[in-house]
PDB file of C-alpha atoms and ligand atoms in Angstrom:
ATOM      1  CA  MET A 267     175.220-124.610 -64.855  1.00 48.00           C
ATOM      2  CA  PRO A 268     174.406-126.241 -61.557  1.00 45.00           C
ATOM      3  CA  THR A 269     173.850-123.746 -58.792  1.00 51.00           C
ATOM      4  CA  GLU A 270     174.223-126.205 -55.915  1.00 60.00           C
ATOM      5  CA  PHE A 271     176.932-128.665 -55.196  1.00 64.00           C
ATOM      6  CA  ASP A 272     177.730-131.181 -52.513  1.00 70.00           C
ATOM      7  CA  THR A 273     180.839-133.093 -51.474  1.00 72.00           C
ATOM      8  CA  PHE A 274     181.467-136.596 -50.168  1.00 76.00           C
ATOM      9  CA  GLU A 275     183.333-138.076 -47.220  1.00 83.00           C
ATOM     10  CA  ILE A 276     186.040-139.014 -49.736  1.00 91.00           C
ATOM     11  CA  GLN A 277     187.796-135.724 -50.550  1.00 92.00           C
ATOM     12  CA  GLY A 278     187.684-134.783 -54.247  1.00 94.00           C
ATOM     13  CA  PRO A 279     184.414-135.824 -55.898  1.00 95.00           C
ATOM     14  CA  VAL A 280     181.733-133.114 -56.123  1.00 95.00           C
ATOM     15  CA  LEU A 281     178.038-133.499 -56.939  1.00 95.00           C
ATOM     16  CA  PHE A 282     176.434-130.706 -58.974  1.00 95.00           C
ATOM     17  CA  VAL A 283     172.679-130.302 -59.388  1.00 94.00           C
ATOM     18  CA  SER A 284     171.475-128.276 -62.377  1.00 91.00           C
ATOM     19  CA  ASN A 285     169.130-125.379 -61.684  1.00 93.00           C
ATOM     20  CA  ARG A 286     166.070-126.189 -63.824  1.00 95.00           C
ATOM     21  CA  HIS A 287     163.649-123.648 -65.285  1.00 97.00           C
ATOM     22  CA  ARG A 288     160.252-125.261 -65.885  1.00 97.00           C
ATOM     23  CA  ASP A 289     157.383-123.998 -68.012  1.00 98.00           C
ATOM     24  CA  PRO A 290     154.484-125.621 -69.849  1.00 98.00           C
ATOM     25  CA  ARG A 291     156.867-126.550 -72.727  1.00 98.00           C
ATOM     26  CA  GLY A 292     159.277-128.418 -70.463  1.00 98.00           C
ATOM     27  CA  ILE A 293     162.631-127.669 -68.820  1.00 97.00           C
ATOM     28  CA  PHE A 294     165.670-125.477 -69.500  1.00 97.00           C
ATOM     29  CA  ALA A 295     168.933-125.687 -67.566  1.00 96.00           C
ATOM     30  CA  GLU A 296     172.429-124.344 -67.972  1.00 96.00           C
ATOM     31  CA  THR A 297     174.240-127.659 -67.649  1.00 96.00           C
ATOM     32  CA  PHE A 298     177.775-126.273 -67.696  1.00 96.00           C
ATOM     33  CA  ARG A 299     179.388-122.881 -67.034  1.00 95.00           C
ATOM     34  CA  ALA A 300     183.197-122.632 -66.962  1.00 95.00           C
ATOM     35  CA  ASP A 301     183.113-119.851 -64.345  1.00 95.00           C
ATOM     36  CA  GLU A 302     180.921-121.780 -61.885  1.00 93.00           C
ATOM     37  CA  PHE A 303     182.869-124.990 -62.492  1.00 95.00           C
ATOM     38  CA  ARG A 304     186.136-123.142 -61.833  1.00 96.00           C
ATOM     39  CA  ASP A 305     184.712-121.559 -58.652  1.00 94.00           C
ATOM     40  CA  ALA A 306     183.771-125.017 -57.347  1.00 94.00           C
ATOM     41  CA  ILE A 307     186.654-127.160 -58.641  1.00 96.00           C
ATOM     42  CA  GLY A 308     189.550-124.834 -59.448  1.00 96.00           C
ATOM     43  CA  ASP A 309     191.538-124.192 -62.577  1.00 95.00           C
ATOM     44  CA  VAL A 310     190.706-127.342 -64.565  1.00 97.00           C
ATOM     45  CA  ASP A 311     190.169-127.316 -68.327  1.00 97.00           C
ATOM     46  CA  LEU A 312     187.676-129.840 -69.707  1.00 98.00           C
ATOM     47  CA  VAL A 313     189.106-130.603 -73.141  1.00 98.00           C
ATOM     48  CA  GLN A 314     187.079-133.525 -74.468  1.00 98.00           C
ATOM     49  CA  GLU A 315     183.458-134.626 -74.272  1.00 98.00           C
ATOM     50  CA  ASN A 316     182.383-138.250 -74.636  1.00 98.00           C
ATOM     51  CA  GLN A 317     179.012-139.934 -75.087  1.00 98.00           C
ATOM     52  CA  SER A 318     178.312-143.585 -74.496  1.00 98.00           C
ATOM     53  CA  ILE A 319     175.034-145.366 -75.169  1.00 98.00           C
ATOM     54  CA  SER A 320     174.461-148.637 -73.359  1.00 98.00           C
ATOM     55  CA  HIS A 321     171.496-150.645 -74.655  1.00 98.00           C
ATOM     56  CA  PRO A 322     171.191-153.429 -72.089  1.00 98.00           C
ATOM     57  CA  ILE A 323     170.269-152.779 -68.460  1.00 98.00           C
ATOM     58  CA  ASN A 324     173.082-153.927 -66.124  1.00 98.00           C
ATOM     59  CA  THR A 325     175.761-152.865 -68.586  1.00 98.00           C
ATOM     60  CA  VAL A 326     178.911-152.272 -66.523  1.00 98.00           C
ATOM     61  CA  ARG A 327     181.659-150.071 -68.000  1.00 98.00           C
ATOM     62  CA  GLY A 328     184.781-149.849 -65.847  1.00 97.00           C
ATOM     63  CA  LEU A 329     186.670-149.598 -63.677  1.00 98.00           C
ATOM     64  CA  HIS A 330     188.896-147.374 -65.797  1.00 97.00           C
ATOM     65  CA  TYR A 331     191.523-144.702 -65.261  1.00 96.00           C
ATOM     66  CA  GLN A 332     194.277-143.065 -67.292  1.00 96.00           C
ATOM     67  CA  ALA A 333     197.807-143.144 -65.845  1.00 93.00           C
ATOM     68  CA  GLU A 334     199.901-140.014 -65.356  1.00 92.00           C
ATOM     69  CA  PRO A 335     200.721-137.763 -67.048  1.00 94.00           C
ATOM     70  CA  HIS A 336     197.315-138.183 -68.705  1.00 95.00           C
ATOM     71  CA  ALA A 337     195.127-138.882 -65.673  1.00 96.00           C
ATOM     72  CA  GLN A 338     191.611-137.613 -66.371  1.00 97.00           C
ATOM     73  CA  GLY A 339     189.088-135.809 -64.263  1.00 98.00           C
ATOM     74  CA  LYS A 340     185.520-136.609 -65.411  1.00 98.00           C
ATOM     75  CA  LEU A 341     182.286-134.598 -65.188  1.00 98.00           C
ATOM     76  CA  MET A 342     179.609-137.271 -65.599  1.00 98.00           C
ATOM     77  CA  ARG A 343     175.943-136.823 -66.440  1.00 98.00           C
ATOM     78  CA  VAL A 344     173.101-138.957 -67.754  1.00 98.00           C
ATOM     79  CA  VAL A 345     170.762-137.517 -70.405  1.00 98.00           C
ATOM     80  CA  GLN A 346     168.635-140.651 -70.917  1.00 98.00           C
ATOM     81  CA  GLY A 347     168.101-143.502 -68.470  1.00 98.00           C
ATOM     82  CA  ALA A 348     170.081-143.913 -65.272  1.00 98.00           C
ATOM     83  CA  VAL A 349     173.338-145.334 -63.915  1.00 98.00           C
ATOM     84  CA  LEU A 350     174.860-146.334 -60.615  1.00 98.00           C
ATOM     85  CA  ASP A 351     178.115-144.380 -60.822  1.00 97.00           C
ATOM     86  CA  VAL A 352     181.162-145.569 -58.871  1.00 97.00           C
ATOM     87  CA  ALA A 353     184.515-143.884 -58.279  1.00 97.00           C
ATOM     88  CA  VAL A 354     187.369-145.648 -56.435  1.00 96.00           C
ATOM     89  CA  ASP A 355     190.092-143.570 -54.789  1.00 95.00           C
ATOM     90  CA  ILE A 356     193.435-144.783 -56.231  1.00 94.00           C
ATOM     91  CA  ARG A 357     195.509-141.790 -55.101  1.00 93.00           C
ATOM     92  CA  PRO A 358     198.539-143.487 -53.527  1.00 88.00           C
ATOM     93  CA  HIS A 359     198.798-141.256 -50.458  1.00 87.00           C
ATOM     94  CA  SER A 360     195.092-140.702 -49.885  1.00 92.00           C
ATOM     95  CA  PRO A 361     193.700-141.664 -46.443  1.00 92.00           C
ATOM     96  CA  THR A 362     190.729-143.125 -48.361  1.00 93.00           C
ATOM     97  CA  PHE A 363     192.903-145.125 -50.829  1.00 92.00           C
ATOM     98  CA  GLY A 364     190.867-148.065 -52.149  1.00 93.00           C
ATOM     99  CA  ARG A 365     187.541-146.726 -50.874  1.00 94.00           C
ATOM    100  CA  HIS A 366     184.743-145.695 -53.234  1.00 95.00           C
ATOM    101  CA  ILE A 367     181.706-143.497 -53.627  1.00 95.00           C
ATOM    102  CA  LYS A 368     178.525-144.686 -55.345  1.00 96.00           C
ATOM    103  CA  ILE A 369     175.640-142.505 -56.523  1.00 96.00           C
ATOM    104  CA  GLU A 370     172.716-142.693 -58.947  1.00 97.00           C
ATOM    105  CA  LEU A 371     172.946-140.284 -61.877  1.00 97.00           C
ATOM    106  CA  SER A 372     169.833-140.085 -64.041  1.00 98.00           C
ATOM    107  CA  ALA A 373     167.968-138.049 -66.637  1.00 97.00           C
ATOM    108  CA  GLU A 374     165.422-137.451 -63.865  1.00 96.00           C
ATOM    109  CA  ASN A 375     167.728-136.120 -61.138  1.00 96.00           C
ATOM    110  CA  TRP A 376     169.957-133.998 -63.464  1.00 96.00           C
ATOM    111  CA  TYR A 377     172.918-134.808 -61.196  1.00 96.00           C
ATOM    112  CA  GLN A 378     176.429-134.232 -62.470  1.00 97.00           C
ATOM    113  CA  LEU A 379     179.330-135.916 -60.710  1.00 97.00           C
ATOM    114  CA  TRP A 380     182.854-134.469 -60.850  1.00 97.00           C
ATOM    115  CA  ILE A 381     185.456-137.178 -60.362  1.00 97.00           C
ATOM    116  CA  PRO A 382     188.980-135.723 -60.117  1.00 97.00           C
ATOM    117  CA  PRO A 383     192.096-137.398 -61.530  1.00 96.00           C
ATOM    118  CA  GLY A 384     193.241-140.234 -59.251  1.00 95.00           C
ATOM    119  CA  PHE A 385     190.030-142.257 -59.301  1.00 97.00           C
ATOM    120  CA  ALA A 386     189.114-145.453 -61.159  1.00 97.00           C
ATOM    121  CA  HIS A 387     185.629-144.949 -62.568  1.00 98.00           C
ATOM    122  CA  GLY A 388     182.786-147.129 -63.695  1.00 98.00           C
ATOM    123  CA  PHE A 389     179.024-147.315 -63.876  1.00 98.00           C
ATOM    124  CA  LYS A 390     176.205-149.847 -64.136  1.00 98.00           C
ATOM    125  CA  THR A 391     173.119-148.964 -66.155  1.00 98.00           C
ATOM    126  CA  LEU A 392     169.808-149.032 -64.317  1.00 98.00           C
ATOM    127  CA  ARG A 393     167.667-148.641 -67.457  1.00 98.00           C
ATOM    128  CA  PRO A 394     167.916-149.888 -71.044  1.00 98.00           C
ATOM    129  CA  ASP A 395     169.259-147.412 -73.654  1.00 98.00           C
ATOM    130  CA  THR A 396     171.070-145.218 -71.163  1.00 98.00           C
ATOM    131  CA  HIS A 397     173.003-142.269 -72.606  1.00 98.00           C
ATOM    132  CA  VAL A 398     175.956-140.945 -70.600  1.00 98.00           C
ATOM    133  CA  ILE A 399     177.702-137.721 -71.588  1.00 98.00           C
ATOM    134  CA  TYR A 400     180.874-136.617 -69.838  1.00 98.00           C
ATOM    135  CA  LYS A 401     183.619-134.051 -70.140  1.00 98.00           C
ATOM    136  CA  VAL A 402     187.199-135.020 -69.321  1.00 98.00           C
ATOM    137  CA  SER A 403     190.213-132.944 -68.268  1.00 98.00           C
ATOM    138  CA  ASP A 404     192.752-134.688 -70.534  1.00 98.00           C
ATOM    139  CA  TYR A 405     192.612-136.253 -73.943  1.00 98.00           C
ATOM    140  CA  TYR A 406     192.152-139.961 -74.444  1.00 98.00           C
ATOM    141  CA  SER A 407     195.502-141.724 -74.455  1.00 97.00           C
ATOM    142  CA  PRO A 408     195.151-145.440 -75.249  1.00 97.00           C
ATOM    143  CA  SER A 409     198.619-146.264 -73.908  1.00 95.00           C
ATOM    144  CA  HIS A 410     197.712-144.650 -70.580  1.00 95.00           C
ATOM    145  CA  ASP A 411     194.222-146.177 -70.418  1.00 95.00           C
ATOM    146  CA  HIS A 412     194.100-148.859 -67.689  1.00 95.00           C
ATOM    147  CA  GLY A 413     191.578-150.701 -65.586  1.00 96.00           C
ATOM    148  CA  VAL A 414     190.814-152.631 -62.412  1.00 97.00           C
ATOM    149  CA  ALA A 415     188.399-155.538 -62.132  1.00 97.00           C
ATOM    150  CA  TRP A 416     184.901-154.118 -61.577  1.00 98.00           C
ATOM    151  CA  ASN A 417     183.994-156.950 -59.210  1.00 97.00           C
ATOM    152  CA  ASP A 418     187.229-157.138 -57.231  1.00 96.00           C
ATOM    153  CA  PRO A 419     186.171-158.339 -53.767  1.00 95.00           C
ATOM    154  CA  ASP A 420     188.933-156.216 -52.211  1.00 94.00           C
ATOM    155  CA  LEU A 421     187.048-153.115 -53.365  1.00 94.00           C
ATOM    156  CA  GLY A 422     183.759-154.279 -51.888  1.00 94.00           C
ATOM    157  CA  ILE A 423     181.555-152.497 -54.442  1.00 96.00           C
ATOM    158  CA  ASP A 424     177.893-153.534 -54.304  1.00 96.00           C
ATOM    159  CA  TRP A 425     176.764-153.106 -57.927  1.00 97.00           C
ATOM    160  CA  GLU A 426     173.206-154.033 -56.879  1.00 97.00           C
ATOM    161  CA  LEU A 427     172.879-156.740 -59.528  1.00 97.00           C
ATOM    162  CA  TYR A 428     170.726-158.966 -57.281  1.00 96.00           C
ATOM    163  CA  GLY A 429     171.841-162.149 -59.050  1.00 96.00           C
ATOM    164  CA  GLN A 430     171.588-160.729 -62.577  1.00 98.00           C
ATOM    165  CA  GLN A 431     174.548-160.889 -64.961  1.00 98.00           C
ATOM    166  CA  ALA A 432     176.558-157.776 -65.774  1.00 98.00           C
ATOM    167  CA  VAL A 433     176.977-157.009 -69.485  1.00 98.00           C
ATOM    168  CA  LEU A 434     180.709-156.385 -70.011  1.00 98.00           C
ATOM    169  CA  SER A 435     183.222-155.727 -72.771  1.00 98.00           C
ATOM    170  CA  ASP A 436     185.883-158.400 -73.324  1.00 98.00           C
ATOM    171  CA  LYS A 437     188.392-155.891 -71.974  1.00 97.00           C
ATOM    172  CA  ASP A 438     186.476-155.406 -68.743  1.00 98.00           C
ATOM    173  CA  ARG A 439     186.081-159.155 -68.262  1.00 97.00           C
ATOM    174  CA  GLN A 440     189.837-159.485 -67.841  1.00 96.00           C
ATOM    175  CA  GLN A 441     190.923-156.390 -65.923  1.00 96.00           C
ATOM    176  CA  PRO A 442     193.568-157.022 -63.227  1.00 95.00           C
ATOM    177  CA  ARG A 443     192.803-157.232 -59.511  1.00 95.00           C
ATOM    178  CA  PHE A 444     193.374-154.127 -57.438  1.00 94.00           C
ATOM    179  CA  CYS A 445     196.157-155.907 -55.518  1.00 90.00           C
ATOM    180  CA  GLU A 446     197.961-156.525 -58.818  1.00 89.00           C
ATOM    181  CA  VAL A 447     198.139-152.839 -59.637  1.00 86.00           C
ATOM    182  CA  THR A 448     198.441-151.210 -56.192  1.00 78.00           C
ATOM    183  CA  PRO A 449     202.211-151.911 -55.859  1.00 67.00           C
ATOM    184  CA  LEU A 450     202.603-149.718 -58.915  1.00 65.00           C
ATOM    185  CA  PHE A 451     200.766-146.884 -57.169  1.00 61.00           C
ATOM    186  CA  ALA A 452     202.736-147.136 -53.916  1.00 53.00           C
ATOM    187  CA  GLY A 453     205.570-145.060 -55.326  1.00 45.00           C
ATOM    188  CA  GLY A 454     203.323-142.067 -55.877  1.00 42.00           C
ATOM    189  CA  ALA A 455     201.340-141.044 -58.926  1.00 41.00           C
ATOM    190  CA  ILE A 456     199.978-143.888 -61.042  1.00 40.00           C
ATOM    191  CA  PRO A 457     202.921-144.851 -63.239  1.00 36.00           C
ATOM    192  CA  ALA A 458     202.540-144.404 -66.959  1.00 40.00           C
ATOM    193  CA  ASP A 459     205.078-147.083 -67.845  1.00 38.00           C
ATOM    194  CA  VAL A 460     203.044-150.153 -67.008  1.00 32.00           C
ATOM    195  CA  SER A 461     201.996-152.584 -69.644  1.00 32.00           C
ATOM    196  CA  ARG A 462     199.425-155.339 -69.340  1.00 33.00           C
ATOM    197  CA  GLN A 463     200.613-158.801 -70.398  1.00 31.00           C
ATOM    198  CA  HIS A 464     197.971-161.522 -70.304  1.00 26.00           C
ATOM    199  CA  GLY A 465     195.915-159.547 -67.814  1.00 29.00           C
ATOM    200  CA  GLN A 466     198.935-158.980 -65.568  1.00 30.00           C
ATOM    201  CA  PHE A 467     200.654-155.661 -64.994  1.00 26.00           C
ATOM    202  CA  ALA A 468     204.427-155.557 -65.198  1.00 28.00           C
ATOM    203  CA  ALA A 469     206.491-152.410 -65.040  1.00 28.00           C
ATOM    204  CA  ARG A 470     208.573-152.156 -68.201  1.00 26.00           C
TER     205      ARG A 470
HETATM  206  C1  LIG B 737     187.340-143.743 -73.561  1.00 75.87           C
HETATM  207  C2  LIG B 737     187.543-143.607 -75.045  1.00 75.87           C
HETATM  208  C3  LIG B 737     187.407-144.681 -75.895  1.00 75.87           C
HETATM  209  N1  LIG B 737     187.594-144.532 -77.237  1.00 75.87           N
HETATM  210  C4  LIG B 737     187.388-145.694 -78.108  1.00 75.87           C
HETATM  211  C5  LIG B 737     188.211-146.923 -77.747  1.00 75.87           C
HETATM  212  C6  LIG B 737     187.327-148.077 -78.170  1.00 75.87           C
HETATM  213  O1  LIG B 737     187.504-148.333 -79.555  1.00 75.87           O
HETATM  214  C7  LIG B 737     185.910-147.536 -77.973  1.00 75.87           C
HETATM  215  C8  LIG B 737     185.276-148.002 -76.681  1.00 75.87           C
HETATM  216  O2  LIG B 737     186.210-147.737 -75.638  1.00 75.87           O
HETATM  217  P1  LIG B 737     185.990-148.368 -74.192  1.00 75.87           P
HETATM  218  O3  LIG B 737     185.544-149.788 -74.324  1.00 75.87           O
HETATM  219  O4  LIG B 737     187.203-148.056 -73.364  1.00 75.87           O
HETATM  220  O5  LIG B 737     184.756-147.489 -73.689  1.00 75.87           O
HETATM  221  P2  LIG B 737     184.111-147.564 -72.217  1.00 75.87           P
HETATM  222  O6  LIG B 737     184.098-148.965 -71.714  1.00 75.87           O
HETATM  223  O7  LIG B 737     182.854-146.795 -72.296  1.00 75.87           O
HETATM  224  O8  LIG B 737     185.166-146.783 -71.328  1.00 75.87           O
HETATM  225  C9  LIG B 737     184.865-145.518 -70.738  1.00 75.87           C
HETATM  226  O9  LIG B 737     183.930-145.740 -69.733  1.00 75.87           O
HETATM  227  C10 LIG B 737     184.373-145.685 -68.384  1.00 75.87           C
HETATM  228  C11 LIG B 737     183.145-145.651 -67.513  1.00 75.87           C
HETATM  229  C12 LIG B 737     185.249-144.531 -68.110  1.00 75.87           C
HETATM  230  O10 LIG B 737     185.281-143.972 -67.014  1.00 75.87           O
HETATM  231  C13 LIG B 737     186.128-144.052 -69.167  1.00 75.87           C
HETATM  232  O11 LIG B 737     185.769-142.741 -69.535  1.00 75.87           O
HETATM  233  C14 LIG B 737     186.177-144.873 -70.376  1.00 75.87           C
HETATM  234  O12 LIG B 737     187.169-145.842 -70.127  1.00 75.87           O
HETATM  235  O13 LIG B 737     186.033-146.103 -77.956  1.00 75.87           O
HETATM  236  C15 LIG B 737     187.926-143.317 -77.794  1.00 75.87           C
HETATM  237  O14 LIG B 737     188.112-143.208 -79.017  1.00 75.87           O
HETATM  238  N2  LIG B 737     188.081-142.232 -76.970  1.00 75.87           N
HETATM  239  C16 LIG B 737     187.897-142.327 -75.620  1.00 75.87           C
HETATM  240  O15 LIG B 737     188.024-141.299 -74.916  1.00 75.87           O
END
């Protein structure tokens, strides 16, 4: 498990760096230990692990979050290739509401990024055939799975595309603007009872 960790100016996310043991065969690292994770993050159970493989460079997945009561914390790492990982603070009462962190996670740097519940998350691949593996603190719940437009100008995220096209899912091409969903956050935790009609959010 990582032996060092660092925090960001936005309270919540934590960067872990695995302690690597090198020898002529290669590298060994403990990439996760529940005791060290608990010491750094607190009493959080990681109940599901996901893997996504993105073939094209400039694949953008996000920005996604699960609504309460199934909001997910995510422990992200890249085992092949590299991503620009982005987490947007959508905690209604946070002083950094709407602001984001951005960091490169790669098979080379062995970084792991903990993103607590209350963030919309996404990444852009920096290499072809990038493999991302991540543990989450609640199970996938399709009815609580929501998104925000990755390129919403109000969020001001520089995805460093330099004029190239992002490769997106149909779902991510039509995510709502941040301003469309923020009124739903204003009342506190992200409501679970929103439904998306034609790309718009309307409380049921
Ligand atoms: C997230 C998830 C998805 N699925 C199914 C649903 C679809 O049939 C298929 C692809 O799902 P989606 O297009 O939502 O996958 P991504 O675009 O990679 O979304 C994920 O990537 C961004 C970066 C995130 O932060 C979230 O973890 C997650 O939303 O996998 C599951 O069966 N279980 C799951 O936990």
